[in-house]
Coordinates of C-alpha atoms in Angstrom, one line a residue:
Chain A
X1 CA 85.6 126.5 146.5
X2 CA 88.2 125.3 144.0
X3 CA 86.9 124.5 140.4
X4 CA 88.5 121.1 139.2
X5 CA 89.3 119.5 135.7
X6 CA 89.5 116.1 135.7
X7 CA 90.9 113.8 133.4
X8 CA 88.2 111.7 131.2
X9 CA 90.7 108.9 130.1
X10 CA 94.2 107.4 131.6
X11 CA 97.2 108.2 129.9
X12 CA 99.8 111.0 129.7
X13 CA 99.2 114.5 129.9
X14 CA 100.5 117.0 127.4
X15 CA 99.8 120.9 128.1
X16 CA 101.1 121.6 124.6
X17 CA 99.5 120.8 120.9
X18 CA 103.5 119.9 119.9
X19 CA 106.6 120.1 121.6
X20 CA 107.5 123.6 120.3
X21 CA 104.2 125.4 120.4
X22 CA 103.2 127.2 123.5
X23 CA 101.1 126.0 126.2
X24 CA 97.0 125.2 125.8
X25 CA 96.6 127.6 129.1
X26 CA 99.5 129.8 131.0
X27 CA 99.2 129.3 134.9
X28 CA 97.3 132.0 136.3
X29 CA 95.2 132.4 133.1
X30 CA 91.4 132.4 132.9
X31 CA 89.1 130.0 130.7
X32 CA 86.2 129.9 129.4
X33 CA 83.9 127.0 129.1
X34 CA 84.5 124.3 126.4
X35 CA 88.2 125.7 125.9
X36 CA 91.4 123.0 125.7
X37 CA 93.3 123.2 128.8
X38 CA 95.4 120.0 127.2
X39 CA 95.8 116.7 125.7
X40 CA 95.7 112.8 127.2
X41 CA 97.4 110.6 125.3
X42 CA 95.8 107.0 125.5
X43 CA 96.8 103.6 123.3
X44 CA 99.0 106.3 120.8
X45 CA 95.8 108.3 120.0
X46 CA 94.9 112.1 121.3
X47 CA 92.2 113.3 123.0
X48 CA 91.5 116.8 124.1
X49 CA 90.6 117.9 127.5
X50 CA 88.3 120.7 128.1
X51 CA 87.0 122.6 131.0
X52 CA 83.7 122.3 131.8
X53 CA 83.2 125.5 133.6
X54 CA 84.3 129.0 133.0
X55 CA 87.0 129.8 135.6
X56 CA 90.0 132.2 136.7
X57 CA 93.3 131.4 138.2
X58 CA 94.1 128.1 136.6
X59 CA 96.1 126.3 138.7
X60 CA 97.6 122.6 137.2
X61 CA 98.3 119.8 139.5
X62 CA 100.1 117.4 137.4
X63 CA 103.5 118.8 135.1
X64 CA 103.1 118.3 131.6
X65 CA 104.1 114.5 130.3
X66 CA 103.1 113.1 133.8
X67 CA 101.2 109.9 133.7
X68 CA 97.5 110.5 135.0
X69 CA 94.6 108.1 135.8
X70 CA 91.1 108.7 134.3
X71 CA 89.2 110.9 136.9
X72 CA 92.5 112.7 138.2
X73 CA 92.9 116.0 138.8
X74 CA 94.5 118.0 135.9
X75 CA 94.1 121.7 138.0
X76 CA 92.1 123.7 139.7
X77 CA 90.8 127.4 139.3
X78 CA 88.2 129.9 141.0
Chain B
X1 CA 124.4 74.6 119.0
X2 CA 123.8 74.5 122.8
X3 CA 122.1 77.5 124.1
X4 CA 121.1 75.8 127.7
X5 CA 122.3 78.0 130.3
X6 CA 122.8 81.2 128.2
X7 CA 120.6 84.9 129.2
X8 CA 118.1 86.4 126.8
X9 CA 117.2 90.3 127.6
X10 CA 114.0 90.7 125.9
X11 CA 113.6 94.3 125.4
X12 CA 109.8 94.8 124.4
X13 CA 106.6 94.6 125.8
X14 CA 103.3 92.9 125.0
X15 CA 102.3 89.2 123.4
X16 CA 105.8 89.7 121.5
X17 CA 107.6 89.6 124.9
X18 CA 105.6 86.6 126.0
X19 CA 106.3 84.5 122.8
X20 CA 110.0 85.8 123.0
X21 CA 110.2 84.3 126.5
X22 CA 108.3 80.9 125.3
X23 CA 110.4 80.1 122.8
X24 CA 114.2 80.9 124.4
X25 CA 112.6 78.7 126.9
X26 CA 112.0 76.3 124.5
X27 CA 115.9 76.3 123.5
X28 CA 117.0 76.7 126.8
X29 CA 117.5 79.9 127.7
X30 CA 117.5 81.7 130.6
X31 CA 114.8 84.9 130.2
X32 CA 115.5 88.5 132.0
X33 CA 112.1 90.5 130.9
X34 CA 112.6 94.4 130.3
X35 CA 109.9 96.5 132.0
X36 CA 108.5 100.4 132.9
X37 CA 107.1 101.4 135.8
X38 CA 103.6 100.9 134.2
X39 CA 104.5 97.3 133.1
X40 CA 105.4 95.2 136.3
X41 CA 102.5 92.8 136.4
X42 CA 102.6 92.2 132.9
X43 CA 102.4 88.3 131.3
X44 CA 105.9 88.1 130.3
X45 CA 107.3 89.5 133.7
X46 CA 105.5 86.6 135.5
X47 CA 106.8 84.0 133.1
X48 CA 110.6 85.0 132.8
X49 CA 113.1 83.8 135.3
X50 CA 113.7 87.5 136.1
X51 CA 113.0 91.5 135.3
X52 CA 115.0 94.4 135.1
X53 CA 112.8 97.9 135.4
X54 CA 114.1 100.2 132.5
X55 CA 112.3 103.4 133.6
X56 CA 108.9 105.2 133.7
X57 CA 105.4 104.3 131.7
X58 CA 106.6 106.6 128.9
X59 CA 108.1 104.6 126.2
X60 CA 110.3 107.3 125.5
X61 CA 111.7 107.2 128.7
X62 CA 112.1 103.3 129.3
X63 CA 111.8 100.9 126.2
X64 CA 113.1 103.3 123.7
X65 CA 115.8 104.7 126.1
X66 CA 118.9 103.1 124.2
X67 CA 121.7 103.9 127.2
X68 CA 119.1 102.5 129.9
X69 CA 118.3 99.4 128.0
X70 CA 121.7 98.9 127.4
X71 CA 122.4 99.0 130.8
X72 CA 119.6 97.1 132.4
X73 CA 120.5 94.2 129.9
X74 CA 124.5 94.2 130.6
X75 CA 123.5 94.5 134.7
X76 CA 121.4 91.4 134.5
X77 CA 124.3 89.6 132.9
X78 CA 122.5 89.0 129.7
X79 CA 124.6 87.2 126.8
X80 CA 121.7 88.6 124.0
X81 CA 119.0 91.0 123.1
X82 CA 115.8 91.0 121.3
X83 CA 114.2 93.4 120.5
X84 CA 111.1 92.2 119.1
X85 CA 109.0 94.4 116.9
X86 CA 108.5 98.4 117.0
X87 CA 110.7 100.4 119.9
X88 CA 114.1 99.6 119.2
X89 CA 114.4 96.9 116.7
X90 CA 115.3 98.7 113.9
X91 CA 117.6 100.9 115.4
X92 CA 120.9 100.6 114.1
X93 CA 122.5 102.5 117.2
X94 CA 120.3 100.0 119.5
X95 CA 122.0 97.4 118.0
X96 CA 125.6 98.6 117.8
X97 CA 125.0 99.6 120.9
X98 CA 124.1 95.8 122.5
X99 CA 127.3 94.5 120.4
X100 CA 129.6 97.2 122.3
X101 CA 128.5 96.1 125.5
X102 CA 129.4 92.7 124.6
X103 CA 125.9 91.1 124.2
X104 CA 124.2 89.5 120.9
X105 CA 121.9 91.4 119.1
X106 CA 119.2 89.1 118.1
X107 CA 119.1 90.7 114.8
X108 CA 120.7 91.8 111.7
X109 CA 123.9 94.0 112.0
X110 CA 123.6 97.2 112.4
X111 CA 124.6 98.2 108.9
X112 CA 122.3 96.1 107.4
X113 CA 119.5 97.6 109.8
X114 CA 120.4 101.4 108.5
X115 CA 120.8 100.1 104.6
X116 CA 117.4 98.4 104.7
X117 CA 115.9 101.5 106.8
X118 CA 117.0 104.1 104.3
X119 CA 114.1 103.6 101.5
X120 CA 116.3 105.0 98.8
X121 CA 119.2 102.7 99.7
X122 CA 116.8 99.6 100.1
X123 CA 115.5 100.4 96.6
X124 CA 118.8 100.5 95.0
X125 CA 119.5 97.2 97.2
X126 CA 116.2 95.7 95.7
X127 CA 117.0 96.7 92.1
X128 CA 120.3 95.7 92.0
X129 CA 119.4 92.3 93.2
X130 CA 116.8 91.8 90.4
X131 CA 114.0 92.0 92.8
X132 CA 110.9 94.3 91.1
X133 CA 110.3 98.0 92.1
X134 CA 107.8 100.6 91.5
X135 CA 108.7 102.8 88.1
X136 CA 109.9 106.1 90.5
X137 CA 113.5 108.1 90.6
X138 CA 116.3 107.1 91.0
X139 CA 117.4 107.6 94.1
X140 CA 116.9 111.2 96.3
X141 CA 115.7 114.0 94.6
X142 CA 118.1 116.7 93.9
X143 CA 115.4 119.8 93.8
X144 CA 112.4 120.2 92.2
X145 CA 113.8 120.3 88.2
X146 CA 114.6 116.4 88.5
X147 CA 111.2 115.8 90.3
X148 CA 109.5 117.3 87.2
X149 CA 111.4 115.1 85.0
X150 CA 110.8 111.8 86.8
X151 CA 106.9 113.0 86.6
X152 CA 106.5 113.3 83.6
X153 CA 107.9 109.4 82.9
X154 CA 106.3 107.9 85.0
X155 CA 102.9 110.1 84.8
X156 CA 100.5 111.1 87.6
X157 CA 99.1 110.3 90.4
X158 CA 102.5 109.5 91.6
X159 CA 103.4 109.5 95.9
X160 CA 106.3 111.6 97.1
X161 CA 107.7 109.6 100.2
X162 CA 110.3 109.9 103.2
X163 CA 113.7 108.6 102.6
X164 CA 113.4 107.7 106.1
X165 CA 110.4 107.3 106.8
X166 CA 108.3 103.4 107.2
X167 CA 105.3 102.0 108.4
X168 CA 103.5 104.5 106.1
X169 CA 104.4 107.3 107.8
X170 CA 106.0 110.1 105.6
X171 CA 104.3 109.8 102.3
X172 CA 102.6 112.3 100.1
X173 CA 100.1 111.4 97.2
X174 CA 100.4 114.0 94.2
X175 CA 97.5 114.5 91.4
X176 CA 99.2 116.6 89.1
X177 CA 102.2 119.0 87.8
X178 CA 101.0 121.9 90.2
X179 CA 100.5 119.9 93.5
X180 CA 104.1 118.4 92.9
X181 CA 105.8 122.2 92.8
X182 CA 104.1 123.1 96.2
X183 CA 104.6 119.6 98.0
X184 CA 108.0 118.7 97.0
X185 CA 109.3 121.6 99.5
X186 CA 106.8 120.5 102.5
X187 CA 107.8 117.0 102.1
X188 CA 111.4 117.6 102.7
X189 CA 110.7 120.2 105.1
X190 CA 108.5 117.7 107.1
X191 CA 110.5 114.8 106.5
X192 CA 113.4 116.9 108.0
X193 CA 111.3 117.3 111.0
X194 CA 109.7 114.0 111.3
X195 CA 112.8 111.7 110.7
X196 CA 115.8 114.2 110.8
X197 CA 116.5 113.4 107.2
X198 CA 114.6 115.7 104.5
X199 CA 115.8 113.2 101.8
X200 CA 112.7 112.3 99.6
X201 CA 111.7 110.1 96.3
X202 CA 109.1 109.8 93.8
X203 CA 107.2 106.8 92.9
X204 CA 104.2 105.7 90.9
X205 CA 100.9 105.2 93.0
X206 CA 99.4 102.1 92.7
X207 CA 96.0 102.6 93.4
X208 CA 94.3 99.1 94.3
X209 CA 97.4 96.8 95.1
X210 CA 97.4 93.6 97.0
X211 CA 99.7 93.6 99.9
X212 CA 101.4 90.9 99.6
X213 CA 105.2 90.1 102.0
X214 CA 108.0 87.4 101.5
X215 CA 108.7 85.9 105.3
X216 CA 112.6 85.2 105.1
X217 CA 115.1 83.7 107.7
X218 CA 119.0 84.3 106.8
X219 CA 122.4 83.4 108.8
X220 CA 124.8 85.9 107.7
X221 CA 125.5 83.7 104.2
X222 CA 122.3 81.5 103.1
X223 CA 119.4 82.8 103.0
X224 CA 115.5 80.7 102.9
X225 CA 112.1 82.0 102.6
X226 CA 109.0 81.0 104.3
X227 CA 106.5 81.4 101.5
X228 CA 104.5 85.0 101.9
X229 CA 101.8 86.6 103.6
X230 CA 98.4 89.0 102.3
X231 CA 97.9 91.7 104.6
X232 CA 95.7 93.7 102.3
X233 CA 93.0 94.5 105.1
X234 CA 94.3 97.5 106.4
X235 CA 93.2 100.9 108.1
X236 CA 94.8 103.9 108.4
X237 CA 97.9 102.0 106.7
X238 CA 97.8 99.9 109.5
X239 CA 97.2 95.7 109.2
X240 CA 94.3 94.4 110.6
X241 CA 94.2 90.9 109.2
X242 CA 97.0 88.6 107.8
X243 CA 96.5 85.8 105.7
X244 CA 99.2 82.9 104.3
X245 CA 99.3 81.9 101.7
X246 CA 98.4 85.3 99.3
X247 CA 95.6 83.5 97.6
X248 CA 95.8 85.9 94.5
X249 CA 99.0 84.6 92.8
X250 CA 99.8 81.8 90.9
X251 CA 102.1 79.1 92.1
X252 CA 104.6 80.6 89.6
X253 CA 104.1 83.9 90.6
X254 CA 104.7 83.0 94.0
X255 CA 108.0 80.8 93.3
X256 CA 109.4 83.9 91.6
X257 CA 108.7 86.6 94.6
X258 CA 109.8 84.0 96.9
X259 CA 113.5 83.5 94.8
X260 CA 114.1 87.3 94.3
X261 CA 113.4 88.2 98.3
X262 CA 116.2 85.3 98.8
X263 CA 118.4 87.3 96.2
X264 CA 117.8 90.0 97.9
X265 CA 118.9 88.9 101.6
X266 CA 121.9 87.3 100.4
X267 CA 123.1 89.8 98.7
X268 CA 122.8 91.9 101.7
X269 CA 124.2 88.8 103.9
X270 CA 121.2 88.6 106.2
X271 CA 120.9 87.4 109.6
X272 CA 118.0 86.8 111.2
X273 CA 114.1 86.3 110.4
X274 CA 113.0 89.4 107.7
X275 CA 110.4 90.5 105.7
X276 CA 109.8 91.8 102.3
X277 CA 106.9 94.0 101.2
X278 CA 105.6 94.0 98.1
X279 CA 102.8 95.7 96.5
X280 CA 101.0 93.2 93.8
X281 CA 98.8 94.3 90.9
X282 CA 96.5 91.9 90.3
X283 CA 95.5 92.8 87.1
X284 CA 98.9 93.8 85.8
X285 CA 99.9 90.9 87.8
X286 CA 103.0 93.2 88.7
X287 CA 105.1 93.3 92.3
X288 CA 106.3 96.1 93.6
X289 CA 109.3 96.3 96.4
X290 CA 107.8 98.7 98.9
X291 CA 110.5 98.3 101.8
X292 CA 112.1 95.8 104.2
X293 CA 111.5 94.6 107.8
X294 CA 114.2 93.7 109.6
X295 CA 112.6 92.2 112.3
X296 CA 110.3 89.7 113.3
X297 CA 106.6 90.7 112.3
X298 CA 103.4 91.1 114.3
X299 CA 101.8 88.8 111.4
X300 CA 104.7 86.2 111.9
X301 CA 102.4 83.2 113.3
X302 CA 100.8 82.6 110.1
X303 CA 103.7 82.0 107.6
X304 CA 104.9 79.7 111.4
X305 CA 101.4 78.1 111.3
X306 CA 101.5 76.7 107.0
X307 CA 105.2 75.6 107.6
X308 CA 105.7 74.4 110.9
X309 CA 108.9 76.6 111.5
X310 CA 109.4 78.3 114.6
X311 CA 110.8 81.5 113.0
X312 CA 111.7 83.1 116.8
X313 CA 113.6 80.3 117.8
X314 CA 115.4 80.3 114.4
X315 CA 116.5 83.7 114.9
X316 CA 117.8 83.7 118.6
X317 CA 119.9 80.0 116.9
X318 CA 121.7 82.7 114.1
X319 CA 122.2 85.5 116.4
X320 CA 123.9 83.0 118.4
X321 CA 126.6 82.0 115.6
X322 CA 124.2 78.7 113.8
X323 CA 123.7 78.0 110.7
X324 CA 120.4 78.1 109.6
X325 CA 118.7 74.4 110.5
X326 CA 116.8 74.9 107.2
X327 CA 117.1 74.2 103.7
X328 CA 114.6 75.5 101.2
X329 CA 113.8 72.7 99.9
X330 CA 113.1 71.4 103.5
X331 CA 110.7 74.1 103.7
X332 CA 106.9 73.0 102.7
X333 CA 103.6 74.3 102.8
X334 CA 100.2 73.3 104.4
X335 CA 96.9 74.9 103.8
X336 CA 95.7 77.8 105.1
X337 CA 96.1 80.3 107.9
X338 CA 94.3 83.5 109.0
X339 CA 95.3 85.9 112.0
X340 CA 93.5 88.5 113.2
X341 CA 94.5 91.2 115.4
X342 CA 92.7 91.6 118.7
X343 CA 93.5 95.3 120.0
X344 CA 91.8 96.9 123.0
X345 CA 89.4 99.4 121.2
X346 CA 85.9 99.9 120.7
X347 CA 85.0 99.4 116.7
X348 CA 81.6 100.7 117.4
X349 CA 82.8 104.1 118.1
X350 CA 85.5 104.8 115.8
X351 CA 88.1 102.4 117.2
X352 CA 88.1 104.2 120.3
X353 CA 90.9 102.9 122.8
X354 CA 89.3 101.0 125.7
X355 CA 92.4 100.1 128.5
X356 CA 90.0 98.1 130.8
X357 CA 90.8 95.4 133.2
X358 CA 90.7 92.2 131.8
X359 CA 87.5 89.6 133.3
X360 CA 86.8 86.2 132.6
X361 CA 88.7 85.2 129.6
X362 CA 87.5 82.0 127.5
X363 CA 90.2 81.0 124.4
X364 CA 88.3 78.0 122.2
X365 CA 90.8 74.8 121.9
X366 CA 92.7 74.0 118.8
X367 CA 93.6 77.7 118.0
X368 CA 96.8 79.5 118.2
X369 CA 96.3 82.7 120.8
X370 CA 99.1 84.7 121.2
X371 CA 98.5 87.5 123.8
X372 CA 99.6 89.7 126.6
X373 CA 96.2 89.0 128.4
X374 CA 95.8 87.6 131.6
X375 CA 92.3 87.5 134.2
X376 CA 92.4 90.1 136.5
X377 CA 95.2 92.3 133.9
X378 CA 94.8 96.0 133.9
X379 CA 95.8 96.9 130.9
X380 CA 98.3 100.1 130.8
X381 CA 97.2 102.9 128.6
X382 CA 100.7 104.0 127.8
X383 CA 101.3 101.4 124.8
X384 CA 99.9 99.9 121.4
X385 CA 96.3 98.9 121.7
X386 CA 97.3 95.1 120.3
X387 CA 96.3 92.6 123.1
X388 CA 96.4 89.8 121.3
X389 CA 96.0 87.6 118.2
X390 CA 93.7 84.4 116.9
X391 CA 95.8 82.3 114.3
X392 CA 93.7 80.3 112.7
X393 CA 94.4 77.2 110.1
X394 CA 92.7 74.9 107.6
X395 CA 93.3 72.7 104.9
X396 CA 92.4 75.5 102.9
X397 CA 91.0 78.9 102.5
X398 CA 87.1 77.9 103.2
X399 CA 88.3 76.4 106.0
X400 CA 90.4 78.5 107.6
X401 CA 87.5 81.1 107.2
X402 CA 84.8 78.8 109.3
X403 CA 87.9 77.9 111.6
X404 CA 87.9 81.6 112.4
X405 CA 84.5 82.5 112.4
X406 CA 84.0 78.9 114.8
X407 CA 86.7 80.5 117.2
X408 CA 85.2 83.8 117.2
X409 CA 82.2 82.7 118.7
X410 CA 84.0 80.4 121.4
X411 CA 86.3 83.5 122.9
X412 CA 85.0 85.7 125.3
X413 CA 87.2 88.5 126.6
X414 CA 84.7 89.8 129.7
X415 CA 85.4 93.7 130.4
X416 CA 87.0 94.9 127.8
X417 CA 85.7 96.4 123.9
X418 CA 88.0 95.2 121.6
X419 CA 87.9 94.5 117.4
X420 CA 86.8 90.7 117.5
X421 CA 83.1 92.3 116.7
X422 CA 85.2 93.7 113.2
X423 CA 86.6 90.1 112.3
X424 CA 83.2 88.3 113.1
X425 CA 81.6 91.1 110.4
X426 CA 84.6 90.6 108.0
X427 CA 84.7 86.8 108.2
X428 CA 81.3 86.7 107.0
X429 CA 81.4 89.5 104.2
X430 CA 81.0 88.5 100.9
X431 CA 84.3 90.3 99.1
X432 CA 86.6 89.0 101.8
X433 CA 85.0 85.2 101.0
X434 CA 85.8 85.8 97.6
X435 CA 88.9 87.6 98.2
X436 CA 88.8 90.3 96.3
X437 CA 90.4 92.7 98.2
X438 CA 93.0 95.2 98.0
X439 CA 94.5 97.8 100.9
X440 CA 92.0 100.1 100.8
X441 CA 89.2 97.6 100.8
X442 CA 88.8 97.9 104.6
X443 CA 88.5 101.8 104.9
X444 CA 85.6 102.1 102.2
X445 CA 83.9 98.9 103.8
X446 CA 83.8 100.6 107.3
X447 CA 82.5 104.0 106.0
X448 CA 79.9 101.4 104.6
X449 CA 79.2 99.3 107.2
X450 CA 79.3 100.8 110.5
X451 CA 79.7 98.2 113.0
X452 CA 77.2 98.6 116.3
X453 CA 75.0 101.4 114.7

C-alpha cells in the first residue's frame, strides 16, 4: 500500500526553497525519513514538511503553490 | 460635499475592510467589497451592499493582481478605490492604474506615492522641507569609495538600507570599515533582487530610539496633523502596541515634530490621511525622519480615539475633491489611548500561527474593537495573522493602562491562541508602566520572560 505525506498545517504548498532553486524532491525520487519534501506557508510564516517514513517512488498529489488543508495529502510513494 | 449614492471598491481584506465599509457607510456610500476565493464569508463581505471575487486564496493572484482589481472595481461600477493598508496601497501603478479607468483613488497621487516610496527621494523631500534626518549620505551611493567616505563622518555602527525597500525590510547593520567593503556589494545585489532596484544609502544607527510617528491628513493644498503616535514595542521590526500621545516628549518637542511633518506634506501637496516616522533619541532628545506612509495605518484608531477625528472618513471626503473639514487649530487633544494588536498566533510557542475557527466571542463594553472576527469564522491561513485590535482610552496614561488591563480580562475569544496573553504580561510589566521603552525593548523582554513556560 501507498505511503502518504500529509500536510501538518493549512496553507500553500511550495515544492521549492525559492522560486529559482530546484525542487525539495524530483517525482519519481526516493526519500529518506525526516527529509523536506516541501514548504506550507501559513499566516506569511514557513514551515517545513517532512516525510515520516523512508519511501520510493514519490508521487505528489497537489502542484506546487496549490492551497492545501492541514491533514491533506501532499503525495504518495511505496 | 454629498457623497450619498456614490460606489466605494474597497480593495483589502481584514478589520481594515470592515472599518473601510463602516465609515463610507457612514457618509453614504454605497460599498462593493473585493474578495479571493478563500475570503467569501468574510465580516466585510456580509456587511457591504455587494462583492466582487478578484481571484484565488493567493494574494498574489487576487488582492495584489493590479489588472484584476482594476477590473473587478470598474465592472461593479465603482466611482473610488481604497486600498487600505499593505497589498496595493502604495503602489503607484495601483493607483494610476484606478485613475485610468476613471475611478478615485482614495489616496495620494501616484507620484507622490513613488516619491515618498523611494527612501532616498523621501529623504531629500524631508531635508529640503526642514524636517530632521539621520546624519547618513546624501542620496544613493555611487560605489564603494563614497561609502567609505560617508563612514568615516558619521562613524560606526552605521545601517546600509534599500532605496526601495520599507517596513524594515532591506536594511543592513555595519560594525566597522571591513564589514562595510563586503556588505556594500550584497546589499545592492539583494536589494536588486528583493525590490528590483539595487539603489542603496548609508545612515547612522540609532541604537535605543523611541518610535515615535506624526498622523497627518492633507487635501492636495493644506495640510493638518493629528498629534503622533509611540509604537516602540516592536518584534521582529514589526508593531505590536501603539500608544497616543508619545509620552517621552515635551509639549514643545511635540509642537515642533508636529509643524515640520505639516511642512513636509505641503510641500509635497498631500492628499489624503499619512504618516510620518520618526526615530526619537531620548537622551539626545533628537528626531530622526525614517520614511513615510502613504496610507492609512494599522495603529490609526488611537491618534482617532485622543482627537475625535474620523481619519477614514476624512480621506474618502479629499479623494473625492473636499477640502479638508479641519483646521489645525480645530484639532485638540484628550488623554490617553493604547491599542494593541490581537493576531491569531500562539505567544507561548514562539508566535506560532494558529488559523482556528472562531467560538464564542465576548468584547467588554466601552472599548473600541476593531476586527475581522465573527462566531462561527474560520479564519483563512492565506493572510496576515492580525484579527483584530483593543483601543483603549483614559484621561491619562495610568488610566488608559488599567482601561486595558480591565478589558483584557472581560474578552474572551473561545478557540483560537492569539497574543492577548502578551498584552496582559506587558500591561502589567514594570518598564512599560514607567515607560521606558525603546524598539528593541520587546525582543530582549521576551527572550526574558517567556510567556506560558
Amino acid at each position: 500500500m501507498a505511503k502518504e505525506i500529509r500536510s501538518p498545517l493549512p496553507g500553500t504548498f511550495y515544492r521549492r526553497p525559492s522560486p529559482d532553486e530546484p525542487v525539495f524532491v524530483e517525482d519519481g525520487a526516493a526519500v529518506e525519513a525526516g527529509a523536506v519534501i516541501g514548504l506550507v506557508e501559513v499566516m506569511k510564516s514557513f514551515h517545513e514538511v517532512t516525510a515520516e517514513e523512508s519511501g520510493t517512488n514519490v508521487r505528489f498529489k497537489v502542484e506546487n503553490e496549490d492551497p492545501v488543508t492541514a491533514g491533506a495529502t501532499l503525495a504518495e510513494m511505496d | 460635499m454629498d457623497l450619498s449614492g456614490k460606489t466605494l471598491f474597497v480593495a483589502n481584506r481584514g478589520e481594515i475592510a470592515v472599518r473601510i465599509v463602516r465609515a463610507a457607510r457612514a457618509l453614504g456610500l454605497r460599498t462593493v467589497q473585493a474578495c479571493s476565493d478563500a475570503d467569501t464569508d468574510m465580516l466585510a463581505v456580509r456587511l457591504a451592499d455587494a462583492s466582487a471575487n478578484v481571484g484565488p486564496p493567493q494574494a498574489a493572484k487576487s488582492y495584489l493582481d493590479i489588472a484584476r482589481v482594476v477590473a473587478a472595481a470598474r465592472d461593479a461600477g465603482a466611482d473610488a478605490v481604497h486600498p487600505g493598508y499593505g497589498f496595493l496601497a502604495e503602489n503607484p501603478r495601483f493607483a494610476e492604474a484606478v485613475e485610468a479607468a476613471g475611478m478615485v483613488f482614495v489616496g495620494p497621487r501616484a507620484e507622490t506615492i513613488a516619491t515618498m516610496g523611494d527612501k532616498v527621494a523621501a529623504r531629500a523631500a524631508a531635508k529640503a522641507a526642514g524636517v530632521p534626518i539621520t546624519p547618513g549620505s546624501e542620496g544613493r551611493l555611487e560605489g564603494l569609495e563614497a561609502a567609505r567616505a560617508v563612514a568615516a563622518e558619521i562613524g560606526y555602527p552605521l545601517m546600509i538600507k534599500a532605496a526601495a525597500g520599507g517596513g524594515g525590510r532591506g536594511i543592513r547593520v555595519v560594525e566597522n570599515a571591513e564589514a562595510l567593503e563586503k556588505q556594500i556589494p550584497q546589499a545592492e545585489a539583494e536589494a536588486r533582487a528583493a525590490f528590483g532596484d539595487g539603489g542603496v544609502y548609508i545612515e547612522r544607527l540609532v541604537e535605543r530610539a523611541r518610535h515615535v510617528e506624526v498622523q497627518i491628513l492633507g487635501d492636495g493644498t493644506r495640510a493638518i496633523h493629528a498629534f503622533e503616535r509611540e509604537c516602540s514595542l516592536q518584534r521582529r521590526r514589526q508593531k505590536v502596541w501603539e500608544e497616543a500621545p508619545a509620552a517621552c516628549l515635551t509639549e514643545a518637542e511635540r509642537a515642533e515634530i508636529c509643524a515640520a511633518s505639516v511642512r513636509l506634506a505641503e510641500r509635497v501637496n498631500y492628499r489624503g490621511a499619512g504618516t510620518l516616522e520618526y526615530l526619537f533619541d531620548d537622551e539626545r532628545r533628537e528626531f530622526y525622519f525614517l520614511e513615510m506612509n502613504t496610507r492609512i495605518q494599522v495603529e490609526h484608531p488611537v491618534s482617532e480615539a485622543i482627537t475625535g477625528i474620523d481619519l477614514v472618513a476624512e480621506m474618502i471626503r479629499v479623494a473625492f475633491g473636499a477640502s479638508l473639514s479641519l483646521r489645525q487649530e480645530d484639532v485638540t487633544r484628550t488623554g490617553h489611548a493604547i491599542e494593541v494588536r490581537i493576531n491569531a498566533e500562539d505567544p507561548a510557542k514562539n508566535f506560532m500561527p494558529f488559523p482556528g475557527v472562531c467560538g464564542a466571542m465576548t468584547v467588554p463594553e466601552n472599548v473600541r474593537f476593531d476586527t475581522m472576527l465573527y462566531e462561527g469564522y474560520a479564519i483563512p491561513p492565506f493572510y496576515d495573522s492580525l484579527l483584530g485590535k483593543l483601543i483603549v482610552h483614559g484621561a491619562d496614561r495610568p488610566a488608559a493602562l488599567a482601561a486595558l488591563r480591565t478589558a483584557i480580562a472581560a474578552m474572551t475569544l473561545e478557540g483560537l491562541k492569539t497574543t492577548l496573553p502578551l498584552h496582559a504580561a506587558l500591561a502589567d510589566d514594570p518598564a512599560v508602566i514607567a515607560d521606558t521603552v525603546h524598539t528593541r525593548f520587546l525582543e530582549d523582554w521576551l527572550a526574558n520572560n517567556p510567556l506560558g513556560a
